Short mmCIF file of C-alpha atoms and ligand atoms in Angstrom, two decimals:
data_model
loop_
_atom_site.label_atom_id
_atom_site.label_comp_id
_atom_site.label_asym_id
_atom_site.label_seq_id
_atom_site.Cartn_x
_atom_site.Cartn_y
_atom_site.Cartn_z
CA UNK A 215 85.64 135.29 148.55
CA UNK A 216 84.27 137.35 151.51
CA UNK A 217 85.99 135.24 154.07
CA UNK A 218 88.94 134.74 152.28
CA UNK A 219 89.67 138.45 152.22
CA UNK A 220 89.02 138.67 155.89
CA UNK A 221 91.34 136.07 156.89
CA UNK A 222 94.50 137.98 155.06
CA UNK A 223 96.89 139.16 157.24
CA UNK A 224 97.75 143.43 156.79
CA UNK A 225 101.08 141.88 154.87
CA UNK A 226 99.21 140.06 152.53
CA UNK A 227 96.91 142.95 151.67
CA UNK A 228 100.03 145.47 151.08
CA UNK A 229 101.26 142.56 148.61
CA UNK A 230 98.48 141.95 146.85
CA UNK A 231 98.12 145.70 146.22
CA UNK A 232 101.91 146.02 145.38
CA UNK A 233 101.41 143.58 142.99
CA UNK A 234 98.30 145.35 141.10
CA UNK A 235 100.43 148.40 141.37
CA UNK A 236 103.86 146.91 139.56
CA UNK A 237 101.28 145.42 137.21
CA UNK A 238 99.87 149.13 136.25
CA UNK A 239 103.32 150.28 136.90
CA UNK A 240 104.79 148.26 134.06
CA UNK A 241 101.86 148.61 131.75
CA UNK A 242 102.69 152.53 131.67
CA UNK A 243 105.93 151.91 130.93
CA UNK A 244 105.46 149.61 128.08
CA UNK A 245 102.87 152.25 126.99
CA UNK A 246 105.66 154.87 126.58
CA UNK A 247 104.16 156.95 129.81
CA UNK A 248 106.39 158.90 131.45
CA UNK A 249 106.53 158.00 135.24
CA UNK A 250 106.74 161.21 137.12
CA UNK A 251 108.09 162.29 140.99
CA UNK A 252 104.71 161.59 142.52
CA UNK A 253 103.74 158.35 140.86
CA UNK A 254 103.47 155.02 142.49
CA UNK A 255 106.98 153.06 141.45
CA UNK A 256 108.33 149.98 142.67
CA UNK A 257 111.15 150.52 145.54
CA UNK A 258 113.70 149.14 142.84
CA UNK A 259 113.08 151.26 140.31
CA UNK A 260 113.65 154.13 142.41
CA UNK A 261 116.73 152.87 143.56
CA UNK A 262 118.24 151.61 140.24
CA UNK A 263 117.25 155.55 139.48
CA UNK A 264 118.28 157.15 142.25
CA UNK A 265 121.74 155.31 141.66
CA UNK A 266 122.26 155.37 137.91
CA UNK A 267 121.39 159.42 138.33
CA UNK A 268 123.62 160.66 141.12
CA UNK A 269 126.33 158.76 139.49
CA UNK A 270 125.95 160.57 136.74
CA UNK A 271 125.84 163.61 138.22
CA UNK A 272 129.03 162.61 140.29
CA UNK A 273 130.48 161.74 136.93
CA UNK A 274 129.95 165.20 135.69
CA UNK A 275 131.05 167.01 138.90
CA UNK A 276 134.12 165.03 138.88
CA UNK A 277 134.69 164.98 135.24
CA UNK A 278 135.33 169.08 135.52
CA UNK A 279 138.68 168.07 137.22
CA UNK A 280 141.10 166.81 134.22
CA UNK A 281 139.43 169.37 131.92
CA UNK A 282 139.52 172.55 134.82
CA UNK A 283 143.30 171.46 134.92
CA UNK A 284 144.39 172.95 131.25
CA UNK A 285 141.89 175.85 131.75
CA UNK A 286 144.96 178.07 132.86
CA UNK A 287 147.27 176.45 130.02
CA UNK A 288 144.98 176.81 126.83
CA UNK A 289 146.85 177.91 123.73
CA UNK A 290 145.03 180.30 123.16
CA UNK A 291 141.84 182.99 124.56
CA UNK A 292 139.47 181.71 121.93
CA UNK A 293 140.03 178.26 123.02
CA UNK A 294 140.28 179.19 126.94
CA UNK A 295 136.68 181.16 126.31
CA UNK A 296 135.31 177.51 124.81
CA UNK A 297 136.82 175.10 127.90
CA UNK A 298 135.89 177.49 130.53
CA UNK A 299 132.31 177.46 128.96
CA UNK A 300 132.06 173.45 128.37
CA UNK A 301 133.59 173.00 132.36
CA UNK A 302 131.00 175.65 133.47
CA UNK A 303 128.10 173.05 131.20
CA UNK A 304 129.38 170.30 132.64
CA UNK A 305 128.89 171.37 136.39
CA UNK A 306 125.77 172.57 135.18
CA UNK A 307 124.85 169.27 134.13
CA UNK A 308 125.59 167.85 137.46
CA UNK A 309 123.60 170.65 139.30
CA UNK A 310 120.08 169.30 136.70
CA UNK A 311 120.78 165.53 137.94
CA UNK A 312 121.42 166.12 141.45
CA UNK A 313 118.12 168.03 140.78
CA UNK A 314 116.20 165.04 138.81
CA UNK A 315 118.11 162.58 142.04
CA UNK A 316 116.64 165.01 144.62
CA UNK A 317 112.72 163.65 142.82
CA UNK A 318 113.55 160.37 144.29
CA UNK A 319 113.57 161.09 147.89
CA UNK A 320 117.71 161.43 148.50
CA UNK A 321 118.79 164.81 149.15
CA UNK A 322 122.06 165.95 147.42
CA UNK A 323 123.55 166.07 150.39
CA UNK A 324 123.40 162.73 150.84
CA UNK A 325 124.42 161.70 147.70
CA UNK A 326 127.71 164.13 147.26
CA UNK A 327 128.43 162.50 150.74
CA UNK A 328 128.48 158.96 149.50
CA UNK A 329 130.36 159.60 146.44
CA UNK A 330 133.32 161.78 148.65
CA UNK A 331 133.40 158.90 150.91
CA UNK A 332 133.67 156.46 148.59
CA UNK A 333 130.74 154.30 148.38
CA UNK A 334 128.86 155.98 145.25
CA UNK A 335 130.37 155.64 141.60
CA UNK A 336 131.08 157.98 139.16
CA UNK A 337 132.59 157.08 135.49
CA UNK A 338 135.51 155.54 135.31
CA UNK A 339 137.07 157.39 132.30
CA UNK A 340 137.59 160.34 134.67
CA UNK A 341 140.43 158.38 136.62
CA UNK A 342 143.00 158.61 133.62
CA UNK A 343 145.38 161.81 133.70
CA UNK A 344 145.12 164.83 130.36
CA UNK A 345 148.45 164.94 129.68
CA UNK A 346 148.88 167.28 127.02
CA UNK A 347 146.40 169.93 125.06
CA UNK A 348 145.89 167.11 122.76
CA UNK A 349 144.05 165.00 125.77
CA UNK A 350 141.53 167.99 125.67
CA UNK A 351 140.81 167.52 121.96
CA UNK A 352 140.52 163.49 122.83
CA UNK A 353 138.05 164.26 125.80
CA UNK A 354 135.93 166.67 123.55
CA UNK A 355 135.56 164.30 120.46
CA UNK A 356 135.96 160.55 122.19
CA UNK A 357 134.58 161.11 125.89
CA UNK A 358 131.72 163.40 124.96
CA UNK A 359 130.96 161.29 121.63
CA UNK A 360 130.62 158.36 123.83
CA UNK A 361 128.94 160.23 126.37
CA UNK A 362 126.33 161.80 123.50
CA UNK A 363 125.63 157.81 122.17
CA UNK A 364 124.93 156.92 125.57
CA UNK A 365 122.58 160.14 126.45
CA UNK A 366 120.66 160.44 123.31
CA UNK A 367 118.34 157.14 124.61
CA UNK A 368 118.47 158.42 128.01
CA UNK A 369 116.35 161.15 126.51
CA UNK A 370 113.35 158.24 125.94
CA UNK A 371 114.42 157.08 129.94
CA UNK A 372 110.94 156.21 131.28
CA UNK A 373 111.55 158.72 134.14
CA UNK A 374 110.74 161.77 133.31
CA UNK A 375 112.65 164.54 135.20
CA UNK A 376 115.75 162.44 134.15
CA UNK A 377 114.55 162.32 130.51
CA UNK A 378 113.99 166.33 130.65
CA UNK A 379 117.22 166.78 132.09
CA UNK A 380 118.59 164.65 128.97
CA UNK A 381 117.67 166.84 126.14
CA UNK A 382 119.82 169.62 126.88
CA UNK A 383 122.86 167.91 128.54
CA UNK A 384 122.69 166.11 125.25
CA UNK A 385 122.44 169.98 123.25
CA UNK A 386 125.36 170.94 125.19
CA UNK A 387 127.24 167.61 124.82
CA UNK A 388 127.04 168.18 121.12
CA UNK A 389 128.58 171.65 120.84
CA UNK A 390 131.39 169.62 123.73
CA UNK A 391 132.26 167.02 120.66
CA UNK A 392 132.60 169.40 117.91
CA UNK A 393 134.79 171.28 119.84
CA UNK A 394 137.05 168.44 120.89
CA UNK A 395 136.79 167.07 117.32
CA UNK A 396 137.77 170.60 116.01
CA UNK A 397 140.73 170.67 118.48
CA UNK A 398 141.60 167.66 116.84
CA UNK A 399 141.61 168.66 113.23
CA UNK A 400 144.02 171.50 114.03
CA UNK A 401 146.71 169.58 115.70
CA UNK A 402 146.43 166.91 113.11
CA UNK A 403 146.81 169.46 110.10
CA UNK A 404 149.45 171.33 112.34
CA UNK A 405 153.09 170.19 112.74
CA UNK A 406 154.80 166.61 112.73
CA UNK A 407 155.23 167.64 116.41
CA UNK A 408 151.31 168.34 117.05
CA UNK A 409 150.02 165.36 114.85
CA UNK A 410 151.64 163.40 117.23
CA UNK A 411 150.65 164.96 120.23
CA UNK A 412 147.18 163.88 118.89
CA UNK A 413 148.06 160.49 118.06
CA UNK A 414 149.55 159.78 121.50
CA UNK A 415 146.39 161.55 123.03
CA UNK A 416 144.28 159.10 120.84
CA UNK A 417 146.17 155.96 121.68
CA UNK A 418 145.99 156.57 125.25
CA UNK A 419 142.15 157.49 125.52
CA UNK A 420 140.70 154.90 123.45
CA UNK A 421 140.15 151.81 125.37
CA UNK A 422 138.90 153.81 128.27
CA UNK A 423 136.39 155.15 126.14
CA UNK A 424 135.24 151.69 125.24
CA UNK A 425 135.28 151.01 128.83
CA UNK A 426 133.04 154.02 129.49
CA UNK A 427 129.73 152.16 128.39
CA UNK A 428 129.91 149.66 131.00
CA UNK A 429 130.56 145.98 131.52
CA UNK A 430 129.74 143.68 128.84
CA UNK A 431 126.20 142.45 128.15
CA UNK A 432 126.42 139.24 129.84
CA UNK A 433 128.57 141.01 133.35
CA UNK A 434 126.21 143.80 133.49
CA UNK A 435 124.09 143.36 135.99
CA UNK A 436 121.31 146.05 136.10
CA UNK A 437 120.55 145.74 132.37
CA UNK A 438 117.59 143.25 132.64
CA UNK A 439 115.58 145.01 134.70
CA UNK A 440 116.70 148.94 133.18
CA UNK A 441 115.65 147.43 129.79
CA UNK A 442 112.33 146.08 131.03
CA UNK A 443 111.81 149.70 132.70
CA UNK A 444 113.22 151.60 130.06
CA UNK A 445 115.81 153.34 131.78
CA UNK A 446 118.02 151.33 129.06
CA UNK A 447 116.92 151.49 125.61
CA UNK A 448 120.24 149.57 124.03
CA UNK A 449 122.58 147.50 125.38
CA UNK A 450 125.90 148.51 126.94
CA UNK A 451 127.30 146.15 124.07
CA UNK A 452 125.51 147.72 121.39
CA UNK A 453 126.33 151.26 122.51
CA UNK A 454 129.78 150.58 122.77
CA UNK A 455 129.62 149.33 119.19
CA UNK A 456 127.26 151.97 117.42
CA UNK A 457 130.19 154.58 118.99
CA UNK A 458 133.08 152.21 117.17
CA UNK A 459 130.86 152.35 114.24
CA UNK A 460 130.83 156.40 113.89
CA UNK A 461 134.26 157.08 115.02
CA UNK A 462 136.61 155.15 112.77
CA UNK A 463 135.47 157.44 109.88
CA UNK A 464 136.24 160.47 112.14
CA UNK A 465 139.55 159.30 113.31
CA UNK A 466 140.36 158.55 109.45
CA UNK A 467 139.20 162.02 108.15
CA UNK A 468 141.74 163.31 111.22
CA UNK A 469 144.50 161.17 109.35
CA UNK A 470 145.47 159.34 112.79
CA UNK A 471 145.33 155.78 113.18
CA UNK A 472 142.84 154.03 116.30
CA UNK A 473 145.08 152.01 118.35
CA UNK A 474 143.68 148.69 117.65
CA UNK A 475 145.51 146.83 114.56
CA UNK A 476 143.23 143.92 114.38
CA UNK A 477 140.04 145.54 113.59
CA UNK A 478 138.50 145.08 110.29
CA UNK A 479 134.52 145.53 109.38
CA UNK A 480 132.47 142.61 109.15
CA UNK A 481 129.68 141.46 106.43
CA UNK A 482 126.96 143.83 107.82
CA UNK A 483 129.72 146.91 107.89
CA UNK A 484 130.20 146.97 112.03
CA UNK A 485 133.95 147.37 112.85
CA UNK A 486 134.99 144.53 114.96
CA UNK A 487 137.52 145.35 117.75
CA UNK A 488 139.71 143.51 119.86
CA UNK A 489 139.09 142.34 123.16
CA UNK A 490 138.97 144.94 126.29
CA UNK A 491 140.94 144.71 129.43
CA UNK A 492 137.78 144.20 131.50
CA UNK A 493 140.67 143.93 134.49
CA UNK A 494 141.95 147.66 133.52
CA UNK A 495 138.37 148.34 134.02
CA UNK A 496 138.14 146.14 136.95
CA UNK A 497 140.90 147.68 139.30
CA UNK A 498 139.66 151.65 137.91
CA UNK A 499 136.51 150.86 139.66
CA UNK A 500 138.09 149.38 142.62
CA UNK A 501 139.54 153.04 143.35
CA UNK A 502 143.14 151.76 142.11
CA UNK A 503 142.81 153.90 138.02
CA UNK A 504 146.16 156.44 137.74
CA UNK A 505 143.87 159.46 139.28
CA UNK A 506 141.26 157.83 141.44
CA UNK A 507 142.71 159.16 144.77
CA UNK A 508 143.47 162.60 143.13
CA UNK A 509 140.08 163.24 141.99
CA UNK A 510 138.38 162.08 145.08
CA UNK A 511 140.87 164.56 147.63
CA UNK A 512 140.04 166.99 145.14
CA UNK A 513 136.79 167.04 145.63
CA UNK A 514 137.00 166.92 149.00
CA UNK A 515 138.99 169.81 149.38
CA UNK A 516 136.69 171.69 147.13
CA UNK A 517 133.51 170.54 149.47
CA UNK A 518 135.35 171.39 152.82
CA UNK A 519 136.57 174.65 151.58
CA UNK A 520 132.85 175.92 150.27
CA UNK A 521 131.30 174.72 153.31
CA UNK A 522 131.03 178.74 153.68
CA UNK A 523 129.07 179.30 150.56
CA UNK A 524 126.57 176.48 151.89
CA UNK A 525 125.96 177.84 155.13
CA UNK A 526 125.77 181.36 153.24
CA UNK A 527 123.14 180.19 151.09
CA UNK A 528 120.96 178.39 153.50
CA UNK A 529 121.11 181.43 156.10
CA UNK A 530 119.97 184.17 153.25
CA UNK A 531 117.26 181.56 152.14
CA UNK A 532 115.99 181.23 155.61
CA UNK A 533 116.17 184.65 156.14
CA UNK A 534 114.53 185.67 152.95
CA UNK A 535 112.06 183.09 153.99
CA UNK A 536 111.46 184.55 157.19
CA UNK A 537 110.96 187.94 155.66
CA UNK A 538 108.70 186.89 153.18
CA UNK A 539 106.22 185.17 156.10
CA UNK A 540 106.46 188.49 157.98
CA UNK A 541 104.95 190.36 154.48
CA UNK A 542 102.09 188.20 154.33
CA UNK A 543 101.32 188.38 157.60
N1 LIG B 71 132.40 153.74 135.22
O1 LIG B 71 125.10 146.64 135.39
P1 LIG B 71 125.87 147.73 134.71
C1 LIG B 71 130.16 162.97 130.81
C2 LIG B 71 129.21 150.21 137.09
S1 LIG B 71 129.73 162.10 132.21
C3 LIG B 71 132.10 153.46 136.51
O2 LIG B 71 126.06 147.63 133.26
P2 LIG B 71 124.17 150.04 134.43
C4 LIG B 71 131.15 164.02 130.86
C5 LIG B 71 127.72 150.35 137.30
O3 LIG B 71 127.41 151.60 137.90
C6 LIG B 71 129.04 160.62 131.55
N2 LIG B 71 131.21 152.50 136.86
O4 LIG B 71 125.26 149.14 135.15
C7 LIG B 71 131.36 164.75 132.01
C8 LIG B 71 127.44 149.15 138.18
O5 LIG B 71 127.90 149.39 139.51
P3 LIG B 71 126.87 149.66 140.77
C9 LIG B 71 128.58 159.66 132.57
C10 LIG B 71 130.59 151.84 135.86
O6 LIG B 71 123.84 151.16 135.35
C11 LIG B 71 132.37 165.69 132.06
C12 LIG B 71 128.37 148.11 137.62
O7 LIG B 71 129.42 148.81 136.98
N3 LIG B 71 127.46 158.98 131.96
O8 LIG B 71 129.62 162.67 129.83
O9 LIG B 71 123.05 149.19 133.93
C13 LIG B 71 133.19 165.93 130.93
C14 LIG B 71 127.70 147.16 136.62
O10 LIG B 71 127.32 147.85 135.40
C15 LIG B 71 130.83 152.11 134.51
C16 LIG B 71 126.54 158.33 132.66
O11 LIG B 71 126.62 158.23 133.87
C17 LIG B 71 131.78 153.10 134.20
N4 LIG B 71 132.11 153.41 132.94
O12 LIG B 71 124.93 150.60 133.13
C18 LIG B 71 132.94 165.22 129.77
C19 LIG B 71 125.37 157.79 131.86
N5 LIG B 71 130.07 151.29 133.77
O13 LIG B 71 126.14 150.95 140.44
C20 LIG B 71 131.91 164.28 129.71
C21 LIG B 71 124.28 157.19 132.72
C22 LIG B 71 129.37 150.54 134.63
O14 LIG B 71 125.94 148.50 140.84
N6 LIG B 71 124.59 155.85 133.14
N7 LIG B 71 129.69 150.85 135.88
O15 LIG B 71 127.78 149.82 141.96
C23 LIG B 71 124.36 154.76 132.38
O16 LIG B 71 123.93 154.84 131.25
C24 LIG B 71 124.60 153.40 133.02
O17 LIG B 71 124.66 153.58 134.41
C25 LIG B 71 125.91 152.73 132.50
C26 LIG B 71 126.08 151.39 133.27
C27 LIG B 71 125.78 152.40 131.02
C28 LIG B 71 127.12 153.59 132.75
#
């Protein structure tokens, strides 16, 4: 036993002790402990993390862009007061990821910089223009619904600082749907001309909301090894269908009809809908959706033009820092 430890290489020794590590690792995390910043994890984990949370951040950052655009056009102050708040939540909610992301190692400079050149995801329902009022209504109650089914688990994620961050994107996601849903209710009880508004906005947001929960089961690629870490908690499949199962009652109470004729509930009540154009999908992620190279020069043009406001920042902090050192001294 002696000599057999002596005659393993320095390799061997890191392996055998990375393997009694992912062994305790994994034992935590089927224990329900929450793995924290400072904690041993396995290399993968922290980059299936690191990944799945910047691009949800990105998703966020870029996701104030078809919103921000009706800011100046609401019909109203009351509702202007409630969009500017929910775009000001939802760049908050990028600011907590980056923040959670940042626990992994990557700095947010890093990450921003992969996403504006391309190389990092973000979700792919923000590639599809809001072409009316309505569209802000059908963000509110479909994109944040989805958005809310998805988020609710990620409150159990086995990371912790992204788990923390969960709970109150999730609070503020909530008040997001009602308002969208609310939005909603008013066109469809207003005129012929504004039921249809929300119809059309309806028709032409659905399927990319299906899309929003991710490949199915068997093309998704991360999901073994996010459920067996607990990142996941449910399928991308079974997401996708718990949100079918709580809208069609909404969209019925609204009076307008979901865009998908065939769909009928089976034995065990679960709406069955038809197939998805996983090519739609496909080609959005491929950078060719109706706004993909809109929303990517827009953000670049907003992160060239407050390269000021960086450089601001980082000067006062330095010099605050400076200041403070010459206090104590
Ligand atoms: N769009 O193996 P899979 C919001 C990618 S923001 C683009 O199933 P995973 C809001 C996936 O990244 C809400 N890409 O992956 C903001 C992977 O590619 P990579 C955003 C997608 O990670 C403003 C590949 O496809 N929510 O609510 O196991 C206003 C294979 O997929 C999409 C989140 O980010 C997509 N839809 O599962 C209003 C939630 N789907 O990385 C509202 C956190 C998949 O290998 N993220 N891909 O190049 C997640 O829960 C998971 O990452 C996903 C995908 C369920 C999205």
């Amino acid at each position: 036993m002696y000599t057999q430890a002596l005659n393993t290489s320095d390799t061997d020794d890191r392996n055998i002790e990375d393997a009694a590590r992912a062994g305790q690792f994994q034992a935590r995390v089927d224990a329900d402990e929450r793995i924290e910043p400072n904690d041993w994890m396995p290399a993968a984990y922290r980059k299936t993390l690191t990944r799945q949370i910047s691009q949800h951040a990105h998703s966020e950052i870029v996701g104030m862009l078809p919103e921000g655009n009706w800011i100046t056009r609401a019909p109203t102050l009351r509702r202007k007061a409630a969009l500017l708040a929910k775009v000001q939540d939802e760049c908050g909610h990028g600011l907590y990821l980056y923040a959670a992301a940042e626990t992994l190692g990557t700095s947010r400079e890093e990450l921003v910089d992969l996403m504006l050149a391309g190389k990092a995801k973000y979700s792919s329902i923000f590639n599809y223009p809001t072409l009316t009022w309505a569209d802000i209504g059908a963000i509110g109650w479909l994109v944040d619904g989805a958005a809310i089914m998805n988020q609710i688990p990620l409150c159990r994620c086995s990371y912790g600082p992204y788990a923390r961050a969960m709970i109150r994107v999730c609070k503020e996601e909530s008040f997001h749907q009602r308002q969208g849903f609310e939005i909603m209710l008013t066109l469809s009880r207003g005129s012929e001309e504004q039921k249809a508004m929300a119809q059309s906005a309806l028709d032409r947001w659905w399927w990319p909301v299906l899309m929003m929960f991710g490949p199915p089961d068997k093309a998704s690629q991360h999901s073994d090894t996010s459920t067996k870490w607990k990142i996941k908690r449910f399928s991308n499949d079974e997401l996708r269908q718990k949100f079918v199962d709580a809208t069609v009652s909404q969209a019925q109470f609204l009076g307008l009809t979901i865009p998908d004729p065939g769909m009928k509930q089976d034995e065990a009540g679960h709406w069955v809908y038809s197939a998805i154009d996983w090519n739609e999908f496909n080609q959005v992620l491929a950078g060719n959706g109706p706004c993909n190279r809109d929303r990517l020069a827009a953000r670049r043009k907003a992160h060239d033009e407050g390269a000021w406001v960086r450089e601001a920042a980082q000067t006062f902090a330095e010099k605050r820092k400076q200041r403070l050192a010459a206090q104590a001294a």
